[in-house]
PDB file of C-alpha atoms in Angstrom:
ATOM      1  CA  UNK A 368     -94.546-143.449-203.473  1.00 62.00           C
ATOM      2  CA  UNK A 369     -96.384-144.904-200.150  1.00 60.00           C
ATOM      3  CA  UNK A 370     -98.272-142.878-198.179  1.00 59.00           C
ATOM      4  CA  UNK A 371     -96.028-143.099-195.087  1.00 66.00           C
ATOM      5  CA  UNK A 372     -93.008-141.945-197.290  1.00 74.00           C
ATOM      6  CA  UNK A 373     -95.732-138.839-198.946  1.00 89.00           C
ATOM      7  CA  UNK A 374     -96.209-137.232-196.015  1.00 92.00           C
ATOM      8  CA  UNK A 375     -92.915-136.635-194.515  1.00 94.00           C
ATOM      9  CA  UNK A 376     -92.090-135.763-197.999  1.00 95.00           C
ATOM     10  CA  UNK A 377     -95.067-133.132-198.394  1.00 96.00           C
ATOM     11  CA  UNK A 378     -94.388-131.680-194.547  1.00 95.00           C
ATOM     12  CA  UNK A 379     -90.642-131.178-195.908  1.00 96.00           C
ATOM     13  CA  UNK A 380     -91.370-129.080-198.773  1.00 96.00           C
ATOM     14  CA  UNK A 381     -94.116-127.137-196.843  1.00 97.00           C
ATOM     15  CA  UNK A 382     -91.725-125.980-194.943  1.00 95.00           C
ATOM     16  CA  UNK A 383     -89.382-125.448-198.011  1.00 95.00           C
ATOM     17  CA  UNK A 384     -91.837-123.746-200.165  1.00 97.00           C
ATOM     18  CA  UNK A 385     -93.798-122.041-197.556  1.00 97.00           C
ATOM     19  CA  UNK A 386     -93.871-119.608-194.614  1.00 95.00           C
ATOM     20  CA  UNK A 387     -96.627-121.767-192.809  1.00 95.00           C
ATOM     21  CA  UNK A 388     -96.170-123.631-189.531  1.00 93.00           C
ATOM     22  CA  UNK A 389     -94.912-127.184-189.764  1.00 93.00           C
ATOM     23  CA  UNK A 390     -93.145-129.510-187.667  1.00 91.00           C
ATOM     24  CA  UNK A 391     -90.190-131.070-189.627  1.00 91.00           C
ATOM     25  CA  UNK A 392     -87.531-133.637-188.990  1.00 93.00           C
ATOM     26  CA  UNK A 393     -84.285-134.352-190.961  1.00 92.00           C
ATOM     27  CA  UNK A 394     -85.480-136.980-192.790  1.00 93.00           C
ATOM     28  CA  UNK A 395     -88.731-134.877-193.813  1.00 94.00           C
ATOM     29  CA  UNK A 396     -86.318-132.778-195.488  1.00 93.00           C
ATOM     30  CA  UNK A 397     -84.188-135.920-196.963  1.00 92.00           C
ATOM     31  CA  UNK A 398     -87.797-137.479-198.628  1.00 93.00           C
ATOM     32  CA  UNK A 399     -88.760-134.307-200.142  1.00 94.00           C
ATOM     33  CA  UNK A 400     -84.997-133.939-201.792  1.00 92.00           C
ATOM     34  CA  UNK A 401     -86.168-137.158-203.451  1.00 90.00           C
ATOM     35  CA  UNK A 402     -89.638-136.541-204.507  1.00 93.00           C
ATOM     36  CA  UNK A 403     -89.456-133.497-207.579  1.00 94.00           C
ATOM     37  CA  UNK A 404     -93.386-134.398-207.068  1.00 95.00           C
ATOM     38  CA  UNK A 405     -94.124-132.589-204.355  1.00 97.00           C
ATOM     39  CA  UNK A 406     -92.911-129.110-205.539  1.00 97.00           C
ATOM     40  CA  UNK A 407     -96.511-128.812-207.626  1.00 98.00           C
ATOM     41  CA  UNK A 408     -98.190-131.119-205.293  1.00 97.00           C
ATOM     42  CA  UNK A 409     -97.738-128.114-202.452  1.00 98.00           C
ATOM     43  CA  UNK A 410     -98.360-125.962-204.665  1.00 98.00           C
ATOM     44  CA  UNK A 411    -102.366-126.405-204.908  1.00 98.00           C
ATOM     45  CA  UNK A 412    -102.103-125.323-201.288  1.00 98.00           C
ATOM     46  CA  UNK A 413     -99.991-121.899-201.732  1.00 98.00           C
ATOM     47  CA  UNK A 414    -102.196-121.074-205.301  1.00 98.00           C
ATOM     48  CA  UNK A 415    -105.151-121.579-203.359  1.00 98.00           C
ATOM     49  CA  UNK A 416    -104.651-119.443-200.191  1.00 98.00           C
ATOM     50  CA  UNK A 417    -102.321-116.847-202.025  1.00 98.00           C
ATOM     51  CA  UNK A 418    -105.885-116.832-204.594  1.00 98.00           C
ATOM     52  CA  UNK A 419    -108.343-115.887-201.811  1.00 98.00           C
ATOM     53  CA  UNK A 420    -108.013-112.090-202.133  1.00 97.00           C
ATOM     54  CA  UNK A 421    -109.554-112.228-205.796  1.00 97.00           C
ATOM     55  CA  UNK A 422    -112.488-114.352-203.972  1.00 97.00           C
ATOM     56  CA  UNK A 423    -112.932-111.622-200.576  1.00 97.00           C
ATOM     57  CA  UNK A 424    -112.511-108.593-201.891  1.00 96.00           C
ATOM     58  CA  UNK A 425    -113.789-106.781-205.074  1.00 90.00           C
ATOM     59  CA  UNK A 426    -111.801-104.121-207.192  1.00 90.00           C
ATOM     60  CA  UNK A 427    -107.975-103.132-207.233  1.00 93.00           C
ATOM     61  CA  UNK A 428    -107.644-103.916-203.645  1.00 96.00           C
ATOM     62  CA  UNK A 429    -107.626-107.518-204.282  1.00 97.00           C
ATOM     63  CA  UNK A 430    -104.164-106.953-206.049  1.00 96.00           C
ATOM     64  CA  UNK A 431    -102.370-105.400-203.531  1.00 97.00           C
ATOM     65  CA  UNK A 432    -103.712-108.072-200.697  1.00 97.00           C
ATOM     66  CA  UNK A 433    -102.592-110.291-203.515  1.00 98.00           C
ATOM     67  CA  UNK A 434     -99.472-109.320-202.984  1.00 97.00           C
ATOM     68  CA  UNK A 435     -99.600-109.527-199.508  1.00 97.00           C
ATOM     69  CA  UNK A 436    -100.583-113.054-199.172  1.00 97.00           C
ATOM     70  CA  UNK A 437     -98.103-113.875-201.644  1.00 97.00           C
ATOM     71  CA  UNK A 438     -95.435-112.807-199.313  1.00 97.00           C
ATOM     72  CA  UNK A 439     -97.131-113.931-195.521  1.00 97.00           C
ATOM     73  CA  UNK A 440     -97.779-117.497-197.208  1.00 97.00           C
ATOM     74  CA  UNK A 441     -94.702-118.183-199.804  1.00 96.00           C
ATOM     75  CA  UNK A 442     -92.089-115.787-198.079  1.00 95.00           C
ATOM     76  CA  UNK A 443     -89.198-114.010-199.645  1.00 93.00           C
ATOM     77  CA  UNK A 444     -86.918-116.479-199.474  1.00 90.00           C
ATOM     78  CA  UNK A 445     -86.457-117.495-203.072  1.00 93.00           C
ATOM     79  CA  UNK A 446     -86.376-113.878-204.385  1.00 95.00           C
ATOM     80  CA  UNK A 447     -82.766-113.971-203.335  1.00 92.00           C
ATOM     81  CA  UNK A 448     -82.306-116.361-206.079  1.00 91.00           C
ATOM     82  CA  UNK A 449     -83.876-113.233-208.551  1.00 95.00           C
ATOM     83  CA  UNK A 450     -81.335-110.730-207.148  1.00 93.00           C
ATOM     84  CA  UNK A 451     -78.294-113.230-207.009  1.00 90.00           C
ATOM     85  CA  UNK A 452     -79.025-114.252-210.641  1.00 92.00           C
ATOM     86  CA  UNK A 453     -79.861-110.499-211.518  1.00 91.00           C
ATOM     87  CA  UNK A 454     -76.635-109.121-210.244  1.00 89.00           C
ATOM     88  CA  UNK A 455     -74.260-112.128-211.836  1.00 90.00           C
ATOM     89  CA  UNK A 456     -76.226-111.758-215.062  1.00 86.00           C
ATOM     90  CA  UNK A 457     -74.828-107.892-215.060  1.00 86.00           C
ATOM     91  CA  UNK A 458     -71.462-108.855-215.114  1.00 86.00           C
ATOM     92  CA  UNK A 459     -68.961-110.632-217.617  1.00 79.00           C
ATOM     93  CA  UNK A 460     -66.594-112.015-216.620  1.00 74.00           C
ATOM     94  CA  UNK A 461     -67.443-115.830-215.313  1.00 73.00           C
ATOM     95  CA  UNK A 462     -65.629-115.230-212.563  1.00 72.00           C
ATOM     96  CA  UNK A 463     -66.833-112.608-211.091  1.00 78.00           C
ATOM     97  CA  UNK A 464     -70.582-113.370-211.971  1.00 77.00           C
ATOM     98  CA  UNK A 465     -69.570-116.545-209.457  1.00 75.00           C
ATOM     99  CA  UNK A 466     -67.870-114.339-206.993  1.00 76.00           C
ATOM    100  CA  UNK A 467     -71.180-112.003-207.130  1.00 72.00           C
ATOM    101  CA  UNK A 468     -73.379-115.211-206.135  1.00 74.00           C
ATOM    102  CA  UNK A 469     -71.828-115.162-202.996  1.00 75.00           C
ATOM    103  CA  UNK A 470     -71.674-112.042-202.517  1.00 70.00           C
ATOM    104  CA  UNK A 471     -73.905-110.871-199.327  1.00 73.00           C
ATOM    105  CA  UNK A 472     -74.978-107.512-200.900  1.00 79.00           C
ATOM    106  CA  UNK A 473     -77.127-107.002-203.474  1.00 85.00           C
ATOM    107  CA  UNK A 474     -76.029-104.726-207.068  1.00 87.00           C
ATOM    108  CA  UNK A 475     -77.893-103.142-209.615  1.00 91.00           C
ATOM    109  CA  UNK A 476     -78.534-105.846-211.376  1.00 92.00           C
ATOM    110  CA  UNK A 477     -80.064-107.862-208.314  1.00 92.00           C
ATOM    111  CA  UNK A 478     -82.240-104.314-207.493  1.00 94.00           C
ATOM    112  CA  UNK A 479     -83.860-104.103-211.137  1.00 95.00           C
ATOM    113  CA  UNK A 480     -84.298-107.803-211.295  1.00 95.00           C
ATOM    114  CA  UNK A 481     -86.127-108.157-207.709  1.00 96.00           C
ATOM    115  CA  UNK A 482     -88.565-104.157-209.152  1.00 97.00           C
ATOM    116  CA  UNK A 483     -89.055-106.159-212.411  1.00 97.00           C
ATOM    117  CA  UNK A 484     -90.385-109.396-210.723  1.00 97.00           C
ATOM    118  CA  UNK A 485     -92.236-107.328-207.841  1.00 97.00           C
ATOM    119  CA  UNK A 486     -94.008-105.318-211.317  1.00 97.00           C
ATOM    120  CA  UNK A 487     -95.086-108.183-212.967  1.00 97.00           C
ATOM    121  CA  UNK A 488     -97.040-109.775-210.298  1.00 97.00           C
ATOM    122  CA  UNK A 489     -98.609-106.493-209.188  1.00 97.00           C
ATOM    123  CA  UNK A 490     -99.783-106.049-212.859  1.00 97.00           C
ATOM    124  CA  UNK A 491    -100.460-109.228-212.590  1.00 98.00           C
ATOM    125  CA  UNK A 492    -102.917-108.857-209.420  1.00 97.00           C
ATOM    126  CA  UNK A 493    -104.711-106.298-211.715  1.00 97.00           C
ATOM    127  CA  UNK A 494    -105.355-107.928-214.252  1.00 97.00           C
ATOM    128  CA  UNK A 495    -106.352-111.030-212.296  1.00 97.00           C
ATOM    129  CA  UNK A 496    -109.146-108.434-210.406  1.00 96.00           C
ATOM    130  CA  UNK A 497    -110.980-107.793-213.989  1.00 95.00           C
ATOM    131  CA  UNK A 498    -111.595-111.271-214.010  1.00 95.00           C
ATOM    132  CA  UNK A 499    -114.131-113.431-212.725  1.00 95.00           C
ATOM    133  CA  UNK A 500    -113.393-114.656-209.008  1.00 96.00           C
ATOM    134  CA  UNK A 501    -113.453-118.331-210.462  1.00 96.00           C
ATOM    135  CA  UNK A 502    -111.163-117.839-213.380  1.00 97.00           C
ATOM    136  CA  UNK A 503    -108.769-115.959-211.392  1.00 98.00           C
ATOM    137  CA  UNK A 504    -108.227-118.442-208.471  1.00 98.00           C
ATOM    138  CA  UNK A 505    -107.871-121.172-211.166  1.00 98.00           C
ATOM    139  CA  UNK A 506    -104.927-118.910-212.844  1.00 98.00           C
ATOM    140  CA  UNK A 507    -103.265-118.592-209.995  1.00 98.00           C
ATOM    141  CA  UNK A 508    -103.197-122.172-209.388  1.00 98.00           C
ATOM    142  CA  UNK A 509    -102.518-123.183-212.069  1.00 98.00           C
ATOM    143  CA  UNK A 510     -99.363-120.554-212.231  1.00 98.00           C
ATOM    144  CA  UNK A 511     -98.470-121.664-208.910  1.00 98.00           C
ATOM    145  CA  UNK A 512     -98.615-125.342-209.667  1.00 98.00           C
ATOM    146  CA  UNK A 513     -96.562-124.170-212.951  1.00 98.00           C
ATOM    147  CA  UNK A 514     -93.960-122.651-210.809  1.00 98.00           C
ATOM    148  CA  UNK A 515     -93.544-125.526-209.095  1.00 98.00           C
ATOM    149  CA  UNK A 516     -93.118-128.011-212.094  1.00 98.00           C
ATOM    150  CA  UNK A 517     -90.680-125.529-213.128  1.00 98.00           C
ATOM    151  CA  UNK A 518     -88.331-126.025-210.056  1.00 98.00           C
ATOM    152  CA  UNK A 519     -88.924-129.785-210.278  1.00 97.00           C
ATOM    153  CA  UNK A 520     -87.950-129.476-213.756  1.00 97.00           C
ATOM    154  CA  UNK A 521     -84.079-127.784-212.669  1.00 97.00           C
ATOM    155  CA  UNK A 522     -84.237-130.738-210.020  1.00 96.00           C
ATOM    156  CA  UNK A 523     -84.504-133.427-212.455  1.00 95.00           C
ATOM    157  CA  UNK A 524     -82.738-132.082-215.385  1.00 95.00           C
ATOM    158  CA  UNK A 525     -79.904-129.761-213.952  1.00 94.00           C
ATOM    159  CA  UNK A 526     -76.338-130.455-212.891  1.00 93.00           C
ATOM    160  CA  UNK A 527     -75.423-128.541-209.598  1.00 93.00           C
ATOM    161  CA  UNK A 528     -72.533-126.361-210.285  1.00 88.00           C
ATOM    162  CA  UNK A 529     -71.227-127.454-206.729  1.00 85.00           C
ATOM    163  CA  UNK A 530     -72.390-128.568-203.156  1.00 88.00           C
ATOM    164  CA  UNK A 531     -75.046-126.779-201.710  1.00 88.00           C
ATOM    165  CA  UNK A 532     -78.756-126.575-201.902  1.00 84.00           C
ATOM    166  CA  UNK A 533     -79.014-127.626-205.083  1.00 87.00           C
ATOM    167  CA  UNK A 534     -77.266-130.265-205.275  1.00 91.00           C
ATOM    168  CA  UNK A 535     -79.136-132.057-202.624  1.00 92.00           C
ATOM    169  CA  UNK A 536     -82.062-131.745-205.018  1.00 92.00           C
ATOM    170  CA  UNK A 537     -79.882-132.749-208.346  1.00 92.00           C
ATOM    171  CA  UNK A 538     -78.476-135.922-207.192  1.00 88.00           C
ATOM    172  CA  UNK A 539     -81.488-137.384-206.328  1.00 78.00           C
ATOM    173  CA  UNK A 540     -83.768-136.994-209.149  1.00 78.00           C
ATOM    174  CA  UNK A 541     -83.127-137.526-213.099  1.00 82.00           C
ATOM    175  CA  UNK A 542     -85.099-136.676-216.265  1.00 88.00           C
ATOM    176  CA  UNK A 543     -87.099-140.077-215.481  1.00 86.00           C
ATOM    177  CA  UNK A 544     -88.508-138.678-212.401  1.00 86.00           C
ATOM    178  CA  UNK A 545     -90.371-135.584-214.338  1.00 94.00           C
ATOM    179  CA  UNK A 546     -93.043-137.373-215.218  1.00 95.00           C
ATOM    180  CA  UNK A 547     -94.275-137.660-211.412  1.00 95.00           C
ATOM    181  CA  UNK A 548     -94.531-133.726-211.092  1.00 96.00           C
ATOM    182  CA  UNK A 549     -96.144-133.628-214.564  1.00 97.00           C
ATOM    183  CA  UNK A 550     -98.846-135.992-213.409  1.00 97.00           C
ATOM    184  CA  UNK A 551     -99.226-134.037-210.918  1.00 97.00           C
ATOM    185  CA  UNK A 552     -99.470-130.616-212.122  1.00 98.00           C
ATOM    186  CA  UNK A 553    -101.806-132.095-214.844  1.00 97.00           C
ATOM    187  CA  UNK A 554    -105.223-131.305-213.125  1.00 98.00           C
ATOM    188  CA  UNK A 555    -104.535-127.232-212.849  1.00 98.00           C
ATOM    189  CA  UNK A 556    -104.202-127.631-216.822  1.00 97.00           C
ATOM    190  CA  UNK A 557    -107.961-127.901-216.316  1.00 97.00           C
ATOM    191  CA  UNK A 558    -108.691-125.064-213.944  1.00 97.00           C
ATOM    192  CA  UNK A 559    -109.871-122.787-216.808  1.00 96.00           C
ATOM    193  CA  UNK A 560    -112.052-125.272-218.337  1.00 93.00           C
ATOM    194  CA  UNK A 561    -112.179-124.887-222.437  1.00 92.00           C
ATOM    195  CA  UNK A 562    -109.879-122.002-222.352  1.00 96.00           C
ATOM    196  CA  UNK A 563    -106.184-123.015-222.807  1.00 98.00           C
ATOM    197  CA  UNK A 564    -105.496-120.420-220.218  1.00 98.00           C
ATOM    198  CA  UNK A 565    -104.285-122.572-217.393  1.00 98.00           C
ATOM    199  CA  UNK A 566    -102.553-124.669-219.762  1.00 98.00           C
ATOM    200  CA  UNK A 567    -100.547-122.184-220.589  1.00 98.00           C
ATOM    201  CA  UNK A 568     -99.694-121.007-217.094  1.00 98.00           C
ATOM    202  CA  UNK A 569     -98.588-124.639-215.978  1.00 98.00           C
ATOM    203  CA  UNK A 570     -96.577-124.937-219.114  1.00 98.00           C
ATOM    204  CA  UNK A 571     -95.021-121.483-218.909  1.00 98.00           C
ATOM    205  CA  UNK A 572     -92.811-122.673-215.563  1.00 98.00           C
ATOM    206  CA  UNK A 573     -90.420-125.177-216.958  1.00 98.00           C
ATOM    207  CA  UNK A 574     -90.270-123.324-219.952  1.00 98.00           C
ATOM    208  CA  UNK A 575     -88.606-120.764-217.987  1.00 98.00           C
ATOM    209  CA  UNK A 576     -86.366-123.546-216.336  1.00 98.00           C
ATOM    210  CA  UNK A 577     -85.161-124.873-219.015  1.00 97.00           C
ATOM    211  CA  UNK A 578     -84.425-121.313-219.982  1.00 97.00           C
ATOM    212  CA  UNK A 579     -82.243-120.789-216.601  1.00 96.00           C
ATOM    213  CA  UNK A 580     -81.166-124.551-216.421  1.00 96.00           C
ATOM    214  CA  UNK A 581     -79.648-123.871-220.192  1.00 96.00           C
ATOM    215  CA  UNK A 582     -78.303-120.064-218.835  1.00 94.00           C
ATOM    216  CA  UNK A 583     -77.226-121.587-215.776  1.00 94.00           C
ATOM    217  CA  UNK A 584     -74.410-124.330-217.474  1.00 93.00           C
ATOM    218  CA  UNK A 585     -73.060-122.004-219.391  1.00 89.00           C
ATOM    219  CA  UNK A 586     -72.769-118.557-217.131  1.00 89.00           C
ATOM    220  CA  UNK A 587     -72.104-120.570-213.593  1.00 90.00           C
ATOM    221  CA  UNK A 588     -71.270-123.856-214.410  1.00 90.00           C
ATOM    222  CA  UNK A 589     -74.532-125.469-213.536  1.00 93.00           C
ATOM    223  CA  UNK A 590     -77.527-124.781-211.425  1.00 94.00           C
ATOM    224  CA  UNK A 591     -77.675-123.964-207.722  1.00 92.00           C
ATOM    225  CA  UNK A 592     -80.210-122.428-205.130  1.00 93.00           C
ATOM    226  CA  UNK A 593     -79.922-119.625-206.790  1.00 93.00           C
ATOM    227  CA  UNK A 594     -81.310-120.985-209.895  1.00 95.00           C
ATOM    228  CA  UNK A 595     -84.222-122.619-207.985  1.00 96.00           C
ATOM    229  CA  UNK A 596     -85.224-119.788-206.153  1.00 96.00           C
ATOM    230  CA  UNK A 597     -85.490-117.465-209.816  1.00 96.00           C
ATOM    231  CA  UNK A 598     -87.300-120.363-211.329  1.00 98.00           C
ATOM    232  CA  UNK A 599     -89.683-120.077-208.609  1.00 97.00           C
ATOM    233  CA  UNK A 600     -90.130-116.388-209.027  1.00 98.00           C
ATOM    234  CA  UNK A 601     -90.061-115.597-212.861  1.00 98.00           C
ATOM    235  CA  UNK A 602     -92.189-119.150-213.214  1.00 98.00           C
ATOM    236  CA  UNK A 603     -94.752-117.551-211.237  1.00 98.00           C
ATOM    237  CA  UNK A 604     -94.943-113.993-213.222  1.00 98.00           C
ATOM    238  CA  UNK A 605     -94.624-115.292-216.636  1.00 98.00           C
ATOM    239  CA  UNK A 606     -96.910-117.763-215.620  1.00 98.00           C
ATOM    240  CA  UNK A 607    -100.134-115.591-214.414  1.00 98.00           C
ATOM    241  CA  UNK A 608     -99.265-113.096-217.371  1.00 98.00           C
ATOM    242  CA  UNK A 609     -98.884-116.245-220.031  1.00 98.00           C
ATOM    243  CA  UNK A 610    -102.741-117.239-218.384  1.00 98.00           C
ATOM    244  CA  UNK A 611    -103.984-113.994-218.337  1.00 97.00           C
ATOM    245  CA  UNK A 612    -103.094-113.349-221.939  1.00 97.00           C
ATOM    246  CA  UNK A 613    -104.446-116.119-223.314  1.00 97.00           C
ATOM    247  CA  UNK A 614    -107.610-115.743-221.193  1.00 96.00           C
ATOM    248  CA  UNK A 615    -108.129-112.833-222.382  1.00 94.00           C
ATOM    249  CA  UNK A 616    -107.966-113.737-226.074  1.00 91.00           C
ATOM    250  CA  UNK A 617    -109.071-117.383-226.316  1.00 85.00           C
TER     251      UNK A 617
END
């Protein structure tokens, strides 16, 4: 990709992935929709500011401003893909688990789903503050970057269950185009230097795609924002536990 089509493309999914201040146009958006690269390639920017905490501030603190940053840099917005997914994974009947997409409340199901995912990266934080300051801004990189790669992998190898979000992401990319966001995403592989660790964490978001992409087909017909907002979420927190874990032990 040139450079003058990369940076529209990267401003578009700054302002897709992120809560920070950016000046977009239509066709911003329109280049990003046909770059799956840029999901990871963004990512180095969110990892590394939403990774700050564990450098600034010392003990169980870091954590919870963890948390925070999380939330004032990357937003909320795709956790209503956990509790749309969490609420039509309670149910059934196919259609009424489509019905519950839709639906503008959020169930049980939604509730546990968004506590569980909210859990995970607080435990997360945690464990990340035991850690040495370097090793834990290169996990959460590198699970950020993993992610990332995970929603580029429902872009490239999902089938939209019907117009919407995702398919403006689905038509334009195919299985061919994964290898641009695995290029990509290969330098935070390297972020924990010997130790698999970050590996692991970049690896451990499209696994959990191809989990929902597979879940997806057969529960709703295909994938949809939905599906690319959960990826985004559960990518992250089995990410940073899959690179904590294996720190830890390796």
């Amino acid at each position: 990709m040139a450079l003058t089509e990369l940076v529209p493309a990267v401003r578009g999914g700054i302002a897709f992935l992120t809560r920070l201040p950016v000046e977009t146009s239509e066709d911003d958006w329109r280049r990003f929709q046909a770059a799956p690269a840029v999901f990871p390639l963004v990512a180095y920017l969110i990892g590394i500011l939403v990774a700050l905490p564990f450098v600034l501030i010392d003990g169980h603190a870091a954590a919870f401003v963890f948390l925070l940053a999380l939330v004032a840099v990357a937003g909320i917005n795709h956790m209503d893909g956990v509790a749309d997914l969490g609420d039509a994974a309670a149910i059934h009947d196919a259609d009424e688990r489509r019905r519950a997409l839709k639906d503008t409340t959020t169930g049980v199901g939604g509730t546990v789903a968004v506590a569980v995912v909210v859990a995970g990266l607080a435990l997360a934080g945690l464990a990340l503050a035991a850690v040495r300051p370097r090793t834990a801004v290169g996990l959460v990189v590198a699970s950020e970057v993993g992610a990332k790669l995970g929603m580029a992998t429902v872009a490239c190898l999902g089938t939209a269950s019907h117009e919407g979000l995702g398919s403006q992401f689905t038509r334009n990319a195919d299985r061919a185009l994964l290898l641009g966001p695995a290029l990509v995403a290969l330098p935070a592989a390297l972020l924990t230097g010997l130790s698999p660790a970050a590996l692991v964490a970049v690896l451990a978001g499209p696994a959990v795609a191809v989990a929902l992409v597979r879940w997806a087909d057969g529960a709703l017909g295909g994938v949809n924002g939905d599906v690319f907002g959960a990826t985004n979420e559960l990518g992250r927190v089995v990410a940073l536990h899959a690179g904590v874990f294996v720190w830890m032990r390796f």
